Structures are given as structure tokens and as C-alpha cells.
XYZ file of C-alpha atoms in Angstrom:
186
model
C 14.769 -8.906 24.179
C 13.265 -10.116 20.928
C 9.892 -11.543 20.079
C 8.993 -13.418 16.948
C 5.670 -12.895 15.257
C 3.587 -15.120 13.067
C 1.124 -13.473 10.722
C -1.221 -14.269 7.882
C -0.802 -11.702 5.118
C -4.223 -12.531 3.667
C -5.962 -11.776 6.970
C -4.002 -8.531 7.302
C -4.914 -7.515 3.761
C -8.618 -8.251 4.217
C -8.821 -6.451 7.574
C -6.979 -3.406 6.194
C -9.264 -3.299 3.177
C -12.411 -3.592 5.317
C -11.245 -0.823 7.667
C -10.519 1.588 4.822
C -13.757 0.845 2.965
C -15.750 1.291 6.177
C -13.896 4.535 6.926
C -15.237 6.197 3.765
C -18.687 4.610 4.017
C -18.735 2.396 0.949
C -21.201 -0.525 0.843
C -19.201 -3.506 -0.474
C -18.638 -7.241 -0.631
C -15.163 -8.786 -0.712
C -15.333 -11.590 -3.293
C -11.836 -12.975 -3.052
C -8.266 -12.165 -2.241
C -8.143 -9.100 -4.448
C -11.673 -8.370 -5.596
C -14.180 -5.942 -4.121
C -17.700 -5.504 -5.457
C -19.469 -2.224 -4.717
C -23.170 -2.511 -4.011
C -23.905 0.904 -5.529
C -22.292 3.339 -7.946
C -19.161 4.935 -6.481
C -18.016 8.444 -7.338
C -14.573 9.113 -8.770
C -13.804 11.135 -5.618
C -14.517 8.115 -3.370
C -12.346 5.866 -5.563
C -9.549 8.449 -5.385
C -9.967 8.681 -1.606
C -9.902 4.874 -1.296
C -6.796 4.655 -3.499
C -5.075 7.216 -1.278
C -5.997 5.394 1.948
C -4.883 2.018 0.584
C -1.613 3.325 -0.869
C -0.315 3.889 2.668
C -0.345 0.084 3.054
C 1.180 -0.600 -0.373
C -2.181 -1.617 -1.863
C -3.011 -0.299 -5.329
C -6.250 -0.243 -7.278
C -5.732 -1.924 -10.640
C -7.076 0.016 -13.598
C -6.166 -2.020 -16.670
C -7.488 -5.380 -17.841
C -4.123 -7.149 -18.227
C -2.958 -6.225 -14.737
C -6.329 -7.234 -13.326
C -6.193 -10.680 -14.942
C -2.584 -11.196 -13.818
C -3.564 -10.317 -10.254
C -6.541 -12.670 -10.449
C -4.179 -15.453 -11.608
C -1.883 -14.785 -8.633
C -4.834 -14.715 -6.233
C -6.284 -17.952 -7.645
C -2.921 -19.713 -7.340
C -2.482 -18.440 -3.784
C -5.975 -19.650 -2.917
C -5.290 -23.018 -4.533
C -2.039 -23.513 -2.620
C -3.382 -22.355 0.754
C -6.859 -23.895 0.616
C -6.526 -27.585 1.364
C -10.175 -28.210 0.398
C -9.286 -27.670 -3.278
C -8.555 -30.965 -5.021
C -4.750 -31.338 -5.186
C -4.998 -33.703 -8.147
C -6.592 -30.935 -10.224
C -4.176 -29.525 -12.772
C -3.281 -25.863 -12.331
C -4.158 -25.197 -15.962
C -7.656 -26.643 -15.571
C -8.225 -24.893 -12.237
C -7.214 -21.470 -13.591
C -9.145 -21.809 -16.839
C -12.329 -22.800 -15.001
C -11.946 -20.255 -12.186
C -11.097 -17.284 -14.409
C -13.090 -18.134 -17.533
C -10.217 -17.838 -20.016
C -8.193 -20.440 -21.884
C -5.026 -21.496 -20.114
C -2.998 -20.566 -23.193
C -4.249 -16.964 -22.943
C -3.659 -16.830 -19.171
C -0.170 -18.303 -19.468
C 0.836 -15.907 -22.236
C -0.544 -12.869 -20.403
C 1.102 -13.892 -17.119
C 4.516 -14.462 -18.715
C 4.309 -11.179 -20.594
C 3.378 -9.215 -17.484
C 5.569 -10.880 -14.851
C 8.543 -12.219 -16.846
C 8.054 -15.649 -15.310
C 5.778 -18.587 -15.992
C 2.688 -19.623 -14.105
C 4.477 -22.888 -13.315
C 7.381 -21.052 -11.636
C 4.956 -18.893 -9.674
C 3.103 -22.015 -8.469
C 6.393 -23.575 -7.334
C 7.332 -20.412 -5.407
C 3.908 -20.298 -3.733
C 4.072 -23.991 -2.811
C 7.543 -23.599 -1.332
C 6.421 -20.519 0.641
C 3.484 -22.531 1.955
C 5.778 -25.466 2.767
C 7.992 -23.121 4.808
C 4.945 -21.852 6.704
C 3.763 -25.389 7.422
C 7.246 -26.435 8.539
C 7.371 -23.427 10.885
C 4.011 -24.407 12.392
C 5.567 -27.807 13.212
C 2.228 -29.648 13.170
C 2.604 -31.785 10.040
C 5.202 -34.258 8.838
C 6.990 -33.652 5.545
C 4.888 -36.449 4.045
C 1.688 -34.656 5.083
C 3.016 -31.321 3.827
C 3.975 -32.778 0.443
C 0.537 -34.393 0.119
C -1.288 -31.178 1.128
C 0.650 -29.212 -1.473
C -0.046 -31.682 -4.264
C 3.439 -33.173 -4.603
C 3.724 -36.755 -5.765
C 6.297 -37.523 -3.062
C 8.439 -36.041 -0.306
C 11.400 -36.420 -2.673
C 9.718 -34.131 -5.229
C 8.953 -31.522 -2.547
C 12.535 -31.784 -1.247
C 13.968 -31.345 -4.748
C 11.939 -28.194 -5.442
C 12.496 -26.865 -1.920
C 16.271 -27.207 -2.265
C 16.264 -25.814 -5.793
C 14.301 -22.749 -4.603
C 15.831 -22.096 -1.169
C 19.222 -23.794 -1.324
C 18.250 -25.938 1.679
C 16.480 -29.225 2.102
C 13.276 -29.105 4.162
C 15.013 -31.100 6.918
C 17.917 -28.629 7.147
C 15.395 -25.763 7.130
C 13.549 -27.430 10.058
C 16.806 -27.845 12.007
C 17.788 -24.198 11.489
C 14.375 -23.014 12.693
C 14.549 -25.270 15.783
C 18.062 -23.998 16.591
C 16.899 -20.368 16.296
C 13.942 -21.037 18.585
C 16.181 -22.729 21.165
C 18.698 -19.876 20.995
C 15.904 -17.310 21.435
C 14.560 -19.198 24.479
C 18.013 -19.378 26.053
C 18.512 -15.610 25.822
């Protein structure tokens, strides 16, 4: 027998972080996907202990400025793609510059240097990942999905989806439906 699970990695991350921070008694506020603010000074021993507890889950504390900014770029893009309340007509460059307080030229250069890909490619990958999730949920049409993700048309979404995954969104939907039906039959 098999079961299939659906999960939200952001919820898992936040819950894991909260549990580990609570375990060592640190007073904190979680400000975003990857940012924690301590409400009082924290000893090096507590930071080391936290780093050890989080490493079990593949979570690392970032210690250098470049890596921190790159992670903040990734988190901001993820938030932008997932959060439908953010204006889809807003350009990524404007959104990142305003959210992070740096020029887009600086952010783009730093991101490319640190990840060996462009911000634009990362945005496309995140949008396609989100499109797959929305297709799996089977609540929205492709037109609604393309609109929610800021695409100008279903054709544009389909082009990028196929270029990234090798499948059109429609073929992806059919494969998922066939797998679900096969799983039910077993």
C-alpha cells in the first residue's frame, strides 16, 4: 500500500525553527522565510547549540553578508511567487530593490556570482514549481494559474513550463490524474 503526501515546505521550516528555538529558550520573532530576530543578546554557546539543532534538518545559520543577501533574494522571490496578494504586475527588479533596500544591479550581480544563475532564471523555476503545485491541487484552471503567477497568457506559461519540465501543463495534468487513478485502483 502507498500513500501520497502533500506538504508545504515553508510551514515545515517555520515549525521546525520555532520548535528548536523554543527548546533552547530563546526569545525571538520570525520576520520572514529565513530571518529570525532575537529579542535579547544571545551567547555564542546558544548560537552554536541552535546551529547544531538546526543542522539535523539541513538548516544552516548564514554568517557572511553575501550569502545572507542571496538567501534574502531567494526568500523574497519565493514570497512573491507564493503570495497572491502581491501585485503580479510589479516588476521583479522593482520588488526586490524596494524589499531588500539595494539596487537591482547590485542584487543581480551578487546573485549571479553566488548561485551561477540569474535572478530571472530563479524566478522562472519558482513560478514553474508553483504552477506544478497549483496543478496538483486541481482547483484552478490554467488561465487562473497563469494569471496568479503573473504570466501574460496561458501560452507564455505553457512555453516556460515545457522549456523547464519537458512537458506541457496539460500533459503534466494528465500524468498526475493517471497516477491518482492507478493508485486508487490498487
